[in-house]
CSV table of C-alpha atoms in Angstrom, one decimal:
chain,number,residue,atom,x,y,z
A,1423,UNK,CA,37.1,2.0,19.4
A,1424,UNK,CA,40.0,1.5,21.6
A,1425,UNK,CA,42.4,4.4,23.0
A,1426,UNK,CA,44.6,6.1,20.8
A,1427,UNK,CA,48.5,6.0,21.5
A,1428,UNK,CA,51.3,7.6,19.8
A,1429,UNK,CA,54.1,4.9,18.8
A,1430,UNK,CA,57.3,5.1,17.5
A,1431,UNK,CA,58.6,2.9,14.6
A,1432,UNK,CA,62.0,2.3,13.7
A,1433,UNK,CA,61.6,-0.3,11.6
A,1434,UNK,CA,59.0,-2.1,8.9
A,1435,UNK,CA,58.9,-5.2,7.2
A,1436,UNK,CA,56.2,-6.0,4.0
A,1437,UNK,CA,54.6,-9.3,3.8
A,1438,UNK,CA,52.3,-10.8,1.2
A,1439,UNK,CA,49.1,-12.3,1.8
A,1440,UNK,CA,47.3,-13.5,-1.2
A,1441,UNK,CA,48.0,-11.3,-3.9
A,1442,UNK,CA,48.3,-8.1,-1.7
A,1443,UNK,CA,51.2,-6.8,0.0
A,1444,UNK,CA,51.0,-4.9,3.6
A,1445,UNK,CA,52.9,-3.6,6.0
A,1446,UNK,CA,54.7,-4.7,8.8
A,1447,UNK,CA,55.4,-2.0,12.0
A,1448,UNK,CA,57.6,-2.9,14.8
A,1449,UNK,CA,57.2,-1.0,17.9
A,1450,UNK,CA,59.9,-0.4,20.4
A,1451,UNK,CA,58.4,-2.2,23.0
A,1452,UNK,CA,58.6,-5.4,20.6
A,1453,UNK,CA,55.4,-7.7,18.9
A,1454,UNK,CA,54.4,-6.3,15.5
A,1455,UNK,CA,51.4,-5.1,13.6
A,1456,UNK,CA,49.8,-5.4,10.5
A,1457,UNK,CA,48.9,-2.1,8.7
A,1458,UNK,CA,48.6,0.3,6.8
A,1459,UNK,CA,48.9,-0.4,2.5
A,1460,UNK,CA,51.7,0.6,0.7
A,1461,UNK,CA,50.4,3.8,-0.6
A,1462,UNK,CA,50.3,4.9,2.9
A,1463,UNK,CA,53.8,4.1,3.9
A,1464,UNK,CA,55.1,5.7,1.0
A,1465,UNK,CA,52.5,8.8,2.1
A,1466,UNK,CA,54.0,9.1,5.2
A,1467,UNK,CA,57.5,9.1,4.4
A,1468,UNK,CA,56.9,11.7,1.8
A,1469,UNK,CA,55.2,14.4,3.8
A,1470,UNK,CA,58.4,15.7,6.7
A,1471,UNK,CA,57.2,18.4,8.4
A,1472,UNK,CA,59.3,21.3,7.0
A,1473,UNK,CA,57.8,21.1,3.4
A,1474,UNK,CA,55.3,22.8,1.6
A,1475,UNK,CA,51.8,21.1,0.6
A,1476,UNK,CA,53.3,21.7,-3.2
A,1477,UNK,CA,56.4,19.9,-2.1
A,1478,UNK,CA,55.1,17.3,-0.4
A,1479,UNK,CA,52.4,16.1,-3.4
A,1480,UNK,CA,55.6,16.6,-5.6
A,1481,UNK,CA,57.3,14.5,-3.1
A,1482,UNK,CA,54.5,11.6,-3.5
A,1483,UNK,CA,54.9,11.5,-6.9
A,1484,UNK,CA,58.8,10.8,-6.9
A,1485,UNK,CA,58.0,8.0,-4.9
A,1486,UNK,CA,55.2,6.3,-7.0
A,1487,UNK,CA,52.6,7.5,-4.6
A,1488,UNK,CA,48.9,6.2,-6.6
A,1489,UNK,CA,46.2,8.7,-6.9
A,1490,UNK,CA,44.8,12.0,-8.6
A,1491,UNK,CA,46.7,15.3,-6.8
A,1492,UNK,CA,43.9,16.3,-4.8
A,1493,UNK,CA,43.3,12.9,-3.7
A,1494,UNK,CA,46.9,12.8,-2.8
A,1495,UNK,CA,46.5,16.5,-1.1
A,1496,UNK,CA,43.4,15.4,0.8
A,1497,UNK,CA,45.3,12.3,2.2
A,1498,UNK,CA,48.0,14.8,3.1
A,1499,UNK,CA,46.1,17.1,5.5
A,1500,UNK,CA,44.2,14.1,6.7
A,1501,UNK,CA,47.8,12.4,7.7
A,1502,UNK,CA,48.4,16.0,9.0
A,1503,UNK,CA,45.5,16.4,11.2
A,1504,UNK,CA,45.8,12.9,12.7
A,1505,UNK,CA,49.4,14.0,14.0
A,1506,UNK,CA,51.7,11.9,12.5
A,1507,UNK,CA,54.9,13.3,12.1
A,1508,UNK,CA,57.7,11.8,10.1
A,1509,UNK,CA,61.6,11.8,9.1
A,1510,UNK,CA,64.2,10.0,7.4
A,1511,UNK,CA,64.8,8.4,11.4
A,1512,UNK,CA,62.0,7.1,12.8
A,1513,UNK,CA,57.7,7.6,12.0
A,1514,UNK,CA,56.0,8.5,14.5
A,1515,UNK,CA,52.2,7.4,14.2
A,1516,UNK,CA,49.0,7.7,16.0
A,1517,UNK,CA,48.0,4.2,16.3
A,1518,UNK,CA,44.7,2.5,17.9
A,1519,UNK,CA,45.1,-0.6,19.1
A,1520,UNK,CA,42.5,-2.3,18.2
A,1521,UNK,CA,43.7,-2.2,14.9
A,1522,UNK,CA,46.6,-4.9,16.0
A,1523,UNK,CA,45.3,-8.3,13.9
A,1524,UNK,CA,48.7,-10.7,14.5
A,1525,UNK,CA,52.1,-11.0,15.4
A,1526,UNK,CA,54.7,-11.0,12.4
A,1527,UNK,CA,55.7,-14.8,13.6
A,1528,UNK,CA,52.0,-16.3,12.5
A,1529,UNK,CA,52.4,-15.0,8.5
A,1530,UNK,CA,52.9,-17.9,6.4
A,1531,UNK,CA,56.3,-18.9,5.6
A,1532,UNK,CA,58.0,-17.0,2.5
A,1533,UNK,CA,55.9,-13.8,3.3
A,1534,UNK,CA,58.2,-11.7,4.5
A,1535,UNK,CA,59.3,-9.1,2.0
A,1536,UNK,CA,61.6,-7.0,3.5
A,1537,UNK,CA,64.9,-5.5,1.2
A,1538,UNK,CA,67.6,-4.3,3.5
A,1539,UNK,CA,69.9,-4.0,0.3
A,1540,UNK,CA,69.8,-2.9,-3.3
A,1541,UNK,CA,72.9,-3.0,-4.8
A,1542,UNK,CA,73.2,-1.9,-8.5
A,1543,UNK,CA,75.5,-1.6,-11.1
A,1544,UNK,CA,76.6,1.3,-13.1
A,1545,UNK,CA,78.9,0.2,-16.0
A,1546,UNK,CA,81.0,-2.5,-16.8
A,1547,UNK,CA,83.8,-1.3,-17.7
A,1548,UNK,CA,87.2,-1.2,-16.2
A,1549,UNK,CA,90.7,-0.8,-16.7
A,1550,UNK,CA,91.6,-3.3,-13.8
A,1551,UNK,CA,92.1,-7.3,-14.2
A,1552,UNK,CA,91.7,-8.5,-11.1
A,1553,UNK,CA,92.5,-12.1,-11.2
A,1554,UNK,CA,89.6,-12.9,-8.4
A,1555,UNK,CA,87.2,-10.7,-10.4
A,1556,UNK,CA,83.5,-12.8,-10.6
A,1557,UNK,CA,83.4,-11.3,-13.9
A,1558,UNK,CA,85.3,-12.9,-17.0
A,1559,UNK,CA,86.8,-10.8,-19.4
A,1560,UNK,CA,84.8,-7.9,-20.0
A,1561,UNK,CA,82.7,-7.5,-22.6
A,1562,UNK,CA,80.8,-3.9,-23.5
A,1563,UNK,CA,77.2,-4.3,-23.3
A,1564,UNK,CA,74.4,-1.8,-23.1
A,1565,UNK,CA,74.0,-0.1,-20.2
A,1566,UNK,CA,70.4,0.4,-19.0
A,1567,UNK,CA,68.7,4.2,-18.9
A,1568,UNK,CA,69.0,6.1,-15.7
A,1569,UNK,CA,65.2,6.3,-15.3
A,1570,UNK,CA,65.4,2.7,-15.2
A,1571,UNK,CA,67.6,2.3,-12.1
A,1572,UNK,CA,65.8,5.2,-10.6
A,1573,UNK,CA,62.8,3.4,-11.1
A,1574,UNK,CA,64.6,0.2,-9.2
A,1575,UNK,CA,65.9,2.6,-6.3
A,1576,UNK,CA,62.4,3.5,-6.2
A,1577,UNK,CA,60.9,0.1,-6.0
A,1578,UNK,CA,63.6,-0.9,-3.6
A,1579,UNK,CA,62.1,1.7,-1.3
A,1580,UNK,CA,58.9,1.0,-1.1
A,1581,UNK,CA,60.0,-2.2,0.4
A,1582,UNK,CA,61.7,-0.3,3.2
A,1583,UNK,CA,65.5,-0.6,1.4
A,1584,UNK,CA,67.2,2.1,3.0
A,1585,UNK,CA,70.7,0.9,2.0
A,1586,UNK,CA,72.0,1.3,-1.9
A,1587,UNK,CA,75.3,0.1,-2.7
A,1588,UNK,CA,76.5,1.3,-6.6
A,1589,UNK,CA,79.2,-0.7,-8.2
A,1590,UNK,CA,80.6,-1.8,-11.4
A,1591,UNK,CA,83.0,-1.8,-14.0
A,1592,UNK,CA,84.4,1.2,-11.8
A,1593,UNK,CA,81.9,3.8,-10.9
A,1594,UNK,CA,84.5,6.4,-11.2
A,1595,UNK,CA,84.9,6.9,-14.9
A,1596,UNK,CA,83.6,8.3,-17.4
A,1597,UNK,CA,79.8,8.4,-17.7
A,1598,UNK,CA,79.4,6.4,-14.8
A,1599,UNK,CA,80.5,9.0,-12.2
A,1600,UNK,CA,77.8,11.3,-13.3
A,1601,UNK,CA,74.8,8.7,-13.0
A,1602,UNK,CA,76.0,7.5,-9.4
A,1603,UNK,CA,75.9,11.8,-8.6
A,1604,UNK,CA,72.3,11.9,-9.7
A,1605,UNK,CA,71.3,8.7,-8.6
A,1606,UNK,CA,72.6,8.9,-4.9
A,1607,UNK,CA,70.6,12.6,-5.1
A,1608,UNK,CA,67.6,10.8,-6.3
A,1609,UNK,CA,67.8,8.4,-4.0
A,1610,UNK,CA,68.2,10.8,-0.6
A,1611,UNK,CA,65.3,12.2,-2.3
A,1612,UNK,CA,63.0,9.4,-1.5
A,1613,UNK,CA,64.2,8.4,2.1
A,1614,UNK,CA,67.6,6.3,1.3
A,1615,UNK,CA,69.7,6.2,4.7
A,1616,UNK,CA,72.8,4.9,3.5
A,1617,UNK,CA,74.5,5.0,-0.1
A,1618,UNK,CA,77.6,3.7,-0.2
A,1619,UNK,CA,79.6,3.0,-3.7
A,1620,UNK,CA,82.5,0.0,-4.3
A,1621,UNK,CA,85.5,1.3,-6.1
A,1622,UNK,CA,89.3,0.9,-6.6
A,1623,UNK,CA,89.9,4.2,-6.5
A,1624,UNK,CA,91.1,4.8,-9.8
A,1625,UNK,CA,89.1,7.9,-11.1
A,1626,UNK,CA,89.1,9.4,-8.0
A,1627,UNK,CA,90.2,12.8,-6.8
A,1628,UNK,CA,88.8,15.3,-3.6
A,1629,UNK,CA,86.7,17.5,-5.9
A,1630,UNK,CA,84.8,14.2,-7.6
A,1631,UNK,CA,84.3,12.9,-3.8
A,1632,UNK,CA,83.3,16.4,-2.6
A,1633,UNK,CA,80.7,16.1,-5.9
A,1634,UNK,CA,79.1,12.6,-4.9
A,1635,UNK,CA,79.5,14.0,-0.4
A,1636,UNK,CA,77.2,16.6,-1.9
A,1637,UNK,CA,74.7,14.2,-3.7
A,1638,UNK,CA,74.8,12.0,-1.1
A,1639,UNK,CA,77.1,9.3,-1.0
A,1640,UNK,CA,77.6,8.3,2.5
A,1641,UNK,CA,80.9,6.1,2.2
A,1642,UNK,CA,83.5,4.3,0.4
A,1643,UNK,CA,84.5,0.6,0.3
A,1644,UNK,CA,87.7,0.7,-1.8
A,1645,UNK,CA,89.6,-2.1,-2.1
A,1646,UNK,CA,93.4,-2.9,-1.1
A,1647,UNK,CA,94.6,-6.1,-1.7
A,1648,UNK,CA,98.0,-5.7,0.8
A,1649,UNK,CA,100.3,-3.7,1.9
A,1650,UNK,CA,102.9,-4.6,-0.8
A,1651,UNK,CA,102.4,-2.6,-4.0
A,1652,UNK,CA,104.3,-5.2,-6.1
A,1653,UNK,CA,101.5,-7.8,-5.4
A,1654,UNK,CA,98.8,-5.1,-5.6
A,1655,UNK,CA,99.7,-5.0,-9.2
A,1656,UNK,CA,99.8,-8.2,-10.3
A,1657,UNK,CA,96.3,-9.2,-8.1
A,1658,UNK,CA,94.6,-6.1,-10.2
A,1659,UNK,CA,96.7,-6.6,-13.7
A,1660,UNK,CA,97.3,-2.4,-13.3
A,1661,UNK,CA,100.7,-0.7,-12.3
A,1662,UNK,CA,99.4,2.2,-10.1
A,1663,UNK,CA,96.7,0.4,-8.3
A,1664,UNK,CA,98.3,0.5,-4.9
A,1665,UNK,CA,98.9,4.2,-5.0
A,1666,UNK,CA,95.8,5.2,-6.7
A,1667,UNK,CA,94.1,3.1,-3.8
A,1668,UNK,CA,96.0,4.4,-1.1
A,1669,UNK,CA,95.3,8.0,-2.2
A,1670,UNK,CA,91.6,7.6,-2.3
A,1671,UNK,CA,91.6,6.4,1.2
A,1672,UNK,CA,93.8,8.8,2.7
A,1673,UNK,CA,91.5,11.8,1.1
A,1674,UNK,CA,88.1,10.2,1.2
A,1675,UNK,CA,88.6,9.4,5.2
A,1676,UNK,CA,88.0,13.4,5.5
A,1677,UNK,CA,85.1,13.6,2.8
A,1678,UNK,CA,83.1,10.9,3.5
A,1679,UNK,CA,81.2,9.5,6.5
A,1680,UNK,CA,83.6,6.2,6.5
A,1681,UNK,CA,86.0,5.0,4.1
A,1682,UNK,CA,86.4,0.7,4.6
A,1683,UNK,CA,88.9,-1.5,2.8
A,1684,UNK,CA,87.9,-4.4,1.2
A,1685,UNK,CA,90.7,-7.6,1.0
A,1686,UNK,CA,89.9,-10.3,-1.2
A,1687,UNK,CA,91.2,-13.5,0.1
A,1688,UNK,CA,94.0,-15.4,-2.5
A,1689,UNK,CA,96.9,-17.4,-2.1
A,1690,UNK,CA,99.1,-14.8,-2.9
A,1691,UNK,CA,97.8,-12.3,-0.4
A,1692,UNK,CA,96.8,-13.7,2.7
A,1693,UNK,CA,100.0,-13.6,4.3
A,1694,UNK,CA,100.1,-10.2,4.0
A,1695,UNK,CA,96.7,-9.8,6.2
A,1696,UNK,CA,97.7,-8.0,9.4
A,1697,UNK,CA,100.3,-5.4,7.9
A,1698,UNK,CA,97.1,-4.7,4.9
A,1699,UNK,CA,95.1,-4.0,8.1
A,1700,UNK,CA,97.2,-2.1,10.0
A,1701,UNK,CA,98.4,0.0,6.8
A,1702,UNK,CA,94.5,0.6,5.9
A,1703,UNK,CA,93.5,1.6,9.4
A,1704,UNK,CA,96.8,4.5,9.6
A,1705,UNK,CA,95.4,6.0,6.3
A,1706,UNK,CA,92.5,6.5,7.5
A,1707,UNK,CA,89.7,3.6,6.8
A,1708,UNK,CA,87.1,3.3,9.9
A,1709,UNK,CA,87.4,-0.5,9.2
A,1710,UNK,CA,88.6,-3.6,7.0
A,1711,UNK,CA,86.9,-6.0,5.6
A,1712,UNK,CA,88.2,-9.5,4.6
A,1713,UNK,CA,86.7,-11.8,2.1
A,1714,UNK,CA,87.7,-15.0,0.1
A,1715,UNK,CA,87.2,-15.1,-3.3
A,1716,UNK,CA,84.3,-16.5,-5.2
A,1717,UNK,CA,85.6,-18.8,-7.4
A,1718,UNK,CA,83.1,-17.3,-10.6
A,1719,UNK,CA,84.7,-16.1,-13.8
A,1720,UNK,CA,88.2,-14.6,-13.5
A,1721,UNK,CA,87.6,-15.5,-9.8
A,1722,UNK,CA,87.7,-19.7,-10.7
A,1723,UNK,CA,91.5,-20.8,-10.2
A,1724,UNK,CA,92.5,-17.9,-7.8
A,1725,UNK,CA,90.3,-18.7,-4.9
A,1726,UNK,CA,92.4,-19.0,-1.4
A,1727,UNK,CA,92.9,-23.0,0.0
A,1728,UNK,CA,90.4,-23.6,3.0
A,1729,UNK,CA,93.5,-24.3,4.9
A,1730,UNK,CA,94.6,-21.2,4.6
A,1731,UNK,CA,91.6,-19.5,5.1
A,1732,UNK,CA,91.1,-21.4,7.8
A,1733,UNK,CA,94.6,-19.7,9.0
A,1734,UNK,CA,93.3,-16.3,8.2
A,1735,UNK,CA,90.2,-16.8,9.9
A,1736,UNK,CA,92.2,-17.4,12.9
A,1737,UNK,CA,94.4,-14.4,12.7
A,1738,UNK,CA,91.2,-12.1,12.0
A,1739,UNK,CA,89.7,-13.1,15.1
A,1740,UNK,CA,92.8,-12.1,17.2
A,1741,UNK,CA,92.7,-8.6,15.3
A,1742,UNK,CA,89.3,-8.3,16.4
A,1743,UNK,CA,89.7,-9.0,19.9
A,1744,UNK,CA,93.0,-6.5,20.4
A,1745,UNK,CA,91.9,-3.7,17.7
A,1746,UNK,CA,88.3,-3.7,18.3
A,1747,UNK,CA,85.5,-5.8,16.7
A,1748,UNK,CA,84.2,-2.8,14.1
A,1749,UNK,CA,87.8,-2.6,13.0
A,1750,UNK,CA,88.5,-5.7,11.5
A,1751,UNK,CA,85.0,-7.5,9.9
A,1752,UNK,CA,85.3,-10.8,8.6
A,1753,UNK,CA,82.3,-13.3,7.7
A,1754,UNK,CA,84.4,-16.4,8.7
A,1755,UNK,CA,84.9,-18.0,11.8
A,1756,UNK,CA,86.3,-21.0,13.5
A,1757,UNK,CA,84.0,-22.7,15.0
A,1758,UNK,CA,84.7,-26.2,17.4
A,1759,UNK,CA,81.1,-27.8,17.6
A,1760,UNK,CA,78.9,-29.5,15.3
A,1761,UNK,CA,75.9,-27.6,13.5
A,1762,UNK,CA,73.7,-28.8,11.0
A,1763,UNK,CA,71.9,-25.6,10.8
A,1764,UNK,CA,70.9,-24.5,7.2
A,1765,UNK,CA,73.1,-22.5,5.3
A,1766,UNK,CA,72.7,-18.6,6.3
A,1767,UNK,CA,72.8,-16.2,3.8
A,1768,UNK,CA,70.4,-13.0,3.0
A,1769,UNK,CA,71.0,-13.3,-0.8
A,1770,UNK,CA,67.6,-13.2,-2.3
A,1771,UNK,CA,65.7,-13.0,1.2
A,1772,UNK,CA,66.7,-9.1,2.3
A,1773,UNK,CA,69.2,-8.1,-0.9
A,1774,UNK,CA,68.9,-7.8,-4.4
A,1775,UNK,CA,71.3,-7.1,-7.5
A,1776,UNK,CA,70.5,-5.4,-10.3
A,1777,UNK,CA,73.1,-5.5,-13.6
A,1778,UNK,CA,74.1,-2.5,-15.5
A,1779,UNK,CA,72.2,-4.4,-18.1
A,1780,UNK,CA,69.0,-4.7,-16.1
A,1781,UNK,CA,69.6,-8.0,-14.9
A,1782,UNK,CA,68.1,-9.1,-11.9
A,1783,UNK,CA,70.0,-11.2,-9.3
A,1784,UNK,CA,69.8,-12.2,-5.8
A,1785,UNK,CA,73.6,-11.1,-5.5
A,1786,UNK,CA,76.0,-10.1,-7.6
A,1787,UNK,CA,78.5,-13.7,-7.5
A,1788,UNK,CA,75.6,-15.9,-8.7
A,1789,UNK,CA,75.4,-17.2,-11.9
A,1790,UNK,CA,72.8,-16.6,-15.0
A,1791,UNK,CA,71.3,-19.9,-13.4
A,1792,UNK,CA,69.7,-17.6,-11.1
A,1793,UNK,CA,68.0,-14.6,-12.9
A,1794,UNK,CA,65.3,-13.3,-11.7
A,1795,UNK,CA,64.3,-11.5,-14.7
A,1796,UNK,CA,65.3,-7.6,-16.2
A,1797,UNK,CA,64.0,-4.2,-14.7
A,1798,UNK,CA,63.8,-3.5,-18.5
A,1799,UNK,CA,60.8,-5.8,-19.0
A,1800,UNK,CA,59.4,-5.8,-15.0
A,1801,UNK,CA,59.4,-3.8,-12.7
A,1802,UNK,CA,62.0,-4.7,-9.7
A,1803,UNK,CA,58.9,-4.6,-7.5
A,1804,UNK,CA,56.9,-7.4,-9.4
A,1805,UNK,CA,60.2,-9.7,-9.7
A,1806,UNK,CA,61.2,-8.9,-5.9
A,1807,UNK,CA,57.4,-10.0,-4.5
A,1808,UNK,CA,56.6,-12.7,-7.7
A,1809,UNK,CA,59.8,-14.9,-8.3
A,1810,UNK,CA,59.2,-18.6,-7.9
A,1811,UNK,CA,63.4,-19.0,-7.7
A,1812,UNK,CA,63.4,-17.2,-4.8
A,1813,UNK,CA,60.7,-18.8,-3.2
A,1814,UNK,CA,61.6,-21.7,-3.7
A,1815,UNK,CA,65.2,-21.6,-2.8
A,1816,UNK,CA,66.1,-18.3,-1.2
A,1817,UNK,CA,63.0,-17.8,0.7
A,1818,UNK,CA,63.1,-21.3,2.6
A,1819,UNK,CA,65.2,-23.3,4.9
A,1820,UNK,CA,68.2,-25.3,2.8
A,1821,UNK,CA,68.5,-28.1,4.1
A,1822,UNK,CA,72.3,-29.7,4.4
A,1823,UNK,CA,74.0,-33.0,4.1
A,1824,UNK,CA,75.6,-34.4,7.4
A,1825,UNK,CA,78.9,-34.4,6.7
A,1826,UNK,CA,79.2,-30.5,6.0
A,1827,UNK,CA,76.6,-29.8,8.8
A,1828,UNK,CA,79.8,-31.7,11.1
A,1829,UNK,CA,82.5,-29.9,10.0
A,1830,UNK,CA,84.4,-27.3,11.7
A,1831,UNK,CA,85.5,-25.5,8.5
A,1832,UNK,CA,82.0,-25.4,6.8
A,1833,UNK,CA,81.9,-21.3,7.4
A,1834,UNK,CA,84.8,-21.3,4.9
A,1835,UNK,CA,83.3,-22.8,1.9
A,1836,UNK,CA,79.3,-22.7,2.0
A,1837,UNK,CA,77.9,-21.3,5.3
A,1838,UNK,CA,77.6,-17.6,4.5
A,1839,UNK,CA,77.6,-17.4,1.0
A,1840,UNK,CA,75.2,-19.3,-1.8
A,1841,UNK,CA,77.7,-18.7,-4.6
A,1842,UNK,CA,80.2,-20.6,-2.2
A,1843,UNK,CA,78.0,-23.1,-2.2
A,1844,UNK,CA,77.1,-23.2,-6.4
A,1845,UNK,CA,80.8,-23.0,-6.9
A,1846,UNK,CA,81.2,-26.4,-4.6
A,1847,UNK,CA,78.1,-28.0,-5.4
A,1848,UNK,CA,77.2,-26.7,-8.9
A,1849,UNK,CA,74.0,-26.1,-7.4
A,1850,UNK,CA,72.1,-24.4,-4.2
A,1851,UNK,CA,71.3,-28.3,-3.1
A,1852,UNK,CA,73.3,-29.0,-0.4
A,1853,UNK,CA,71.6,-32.5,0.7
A,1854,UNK,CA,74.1,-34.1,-1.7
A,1855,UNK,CA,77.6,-34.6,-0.1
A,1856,UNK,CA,80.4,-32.6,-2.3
A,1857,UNK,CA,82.9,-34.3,-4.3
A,1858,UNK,CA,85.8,-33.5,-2.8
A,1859,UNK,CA,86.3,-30.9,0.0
A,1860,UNK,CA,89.2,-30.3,2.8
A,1861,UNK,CA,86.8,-32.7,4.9
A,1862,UNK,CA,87.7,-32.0,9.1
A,1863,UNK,CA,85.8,-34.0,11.5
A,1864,UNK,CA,84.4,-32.2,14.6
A,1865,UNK,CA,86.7,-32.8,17.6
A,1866,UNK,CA,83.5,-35.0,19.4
A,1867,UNK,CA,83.1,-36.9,16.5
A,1868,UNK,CA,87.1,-37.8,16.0
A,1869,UNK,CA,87.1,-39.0,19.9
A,1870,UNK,CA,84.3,-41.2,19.6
């Protein structure tokens, strides 16, 4: 046996290999190593120092920990006596190395099952009509239990998801506020770093924000459309949206963590970038996030021109530069050389939607082309490490047709985002040339 060494992890991934998952641990001094089953991880992140024995078995069970108590117990103390110490930061583990069997790098493509981000939601139901919406007109459906989406927060977890996003409908009303308060508190529970919720603002006062601080809720991403209150209102189809908006940013900048405005990109608002940003940033919101539209369900017919994101692009890059480049984040970029890279996106390979109605998704824009399954009938855990669609088109290179891979305005329609590139191409098979498309040459290629 080799000498014993105390390492610090900060981060994990969890690969399959055959029909068994494992654990990935990467050191700060770089390399990886294979250990350790997924019983254990969950063991050590439910045993912090502070607790008592009871707490800590009661702790194991939240978190789906396999195993009679005393079994569970006697793991406990044995964790305990080997020194391993552990917190919602970092694990610190004894570790011999002569246990190290392979760098991450030799595990078979499609193995890596990491989930950075669960994002799930809530209700269906709101009083907004946003004309870029990915949604078509609402209809009520049945929302699934609790215990179900604490079962999926659960699952997420023991794939090392530390980041839980709850959305909608609008989160804010009605029944729906009180399942994100108990849900962010289960979720701290278990080891979740980062809860943040997507709203408009609507249902929102300081005591509800003070109610979901207290849970656990992190930050807000609210959205303002511009500056202009007039085109607020007819973006969201609701008279008081810009105040109700501007309110909840003001007061949740001194409740929360951070507070960021989303912009959705249409051809009505993206003049009105700049004084949006500006406005956003003096009411309090640590940053601003711009995105186009994804022309799905209210969203088809509203989406911005790729000229004019192009433009907006542009002017988001200058923001960054002279306000800072946390303040201003936008996904699109201008770029003046050819690439024929695959199309990026983490949809499906480190984030995961779930429905209010238990549908699974690799975002939330795709269409029902792409369901993974329903928590309702599977565990997320079994459609996360099992699904063919995402192995065979999330979890791979895709490869791209030669004239998108040479144009300088690719970012803006299929680059970043796979339901940008369904809404263009009707499918995720981008070795077929589009259509039609606001083609631009790259500069090299127009002086040949």
């Amino acid at each position: 046996m080799g000498k014993k060494d105390v390492l610090v992890i900060r981060d994990y991934a969890v690969v399959k290999k055959g029909d068994n998952l494992f654990k990935v641990i990467y050191p700060s001094g770089g390399g990886a190593i294979l250990d350790m089953d997924l019983d254990g991880l969950l063991l050590l992140k439910a045993i912090p120092g502070s607790q008592s024995l009871k707490d800590r078995l009661k702790r194991a069970r939240k978190m789906g920990v396999n195993g009679t108590d005393a079994q569970i117990k006697k793991a406990i103390r044995q964790i305990e006596k080997s020194g391993i110490l552990t917190d919602r930061e970092q694990i610190v583990y004894p570790f011999n190395f002569d246990k190290v069997l392979k760098n991450a790098r030799k595990f078979p493509k499609n193995s890596i099952l990491s989930m950075s981000e669960l994002e799930i939601s809530v209700t269906n139901e709101c009083p907004y009509r946003c004309v870029y919406c990915y949604r078509a007109i609402p209809v009520k459906e049945k929302v699934i239990s609790i215990s179900l989406m604490k079962q999926a927060i659960k699952d997420g977890a023991l794939f090392g998801c530390r980041s839980l996003i709850f959305t909608g409908g609008e989160p804010s009303l009605g029944k729906a506020f009180k399942d994100v308060e108990k849900l962010a508190k289960y979720a701290k529970s278990i080891g979740y770093g980062d809860i943040s919720v997507n709203t408009s603002g609507i249902g929102l006062d300081s005591r509800k924000m003070v109610r979901w601080k207290k849970a656990g809720v992190d930050s807000l991403t609210i959205k303002l459309d511009s500056y202009n209150d007039k085109t607020v209102s007819k973006l969201t189809g609701y008279e008081d949206a810009f105040k109700k908006a501007a309110s909840a940013i003001s007061v949740g900048s001194k409740i929360f963590d951070e507070v960021v405005v989303n912009i959705t990109l249409t051809e009505q608002n993206f003049q009105d970038i700049e004084k949006t940003v500006k406005l956003s940033l003096s009411l309090g919101a640590k940053s601003v996030k711009v995105t186009p539209t994804v022309p799905f369900g209210r969203g088809t017919g509203s989406e911005i021109s790729l000229k004019n994101m192009k433009k907006t692009a542009i002017l988001c890059q200058k923001m960054m530069k002279k306000l800072g480049g946390r303040k201003v984040l936008c996904p699109i970029k201008v770029r003046n050389r050819a690439y024929s890279s695959p199309l990026i996106c983490l949809a499906g390979i480190t984030r995961v939607f779930v429905k209010e109605d238990g549908n699974v998704y690799p975002c939330t824009y795709l269409s029902d082309k792409w369901k993974l399954g329903n928590i309702s009938k599977e565990r997320l855990k079994a459609i996360w490490s099992k699904s063919a669609i995402l192995d065979d088109y999330f979890r791979k290179k895709t490869p791209i047709n030669k004239k998108c891979g040479n144009c300088n305005i690719r970012e803006y329609c299929i680059d970043t985002c796979k339901a940008m590139a369904e809404a263009y191409f009707k499918d995720l098979n981008m070795e077929k040339e589009p259509k039609e498309c606001l083609y631009e040459p790259q500069r090299n290629q127009r002086a040949r």
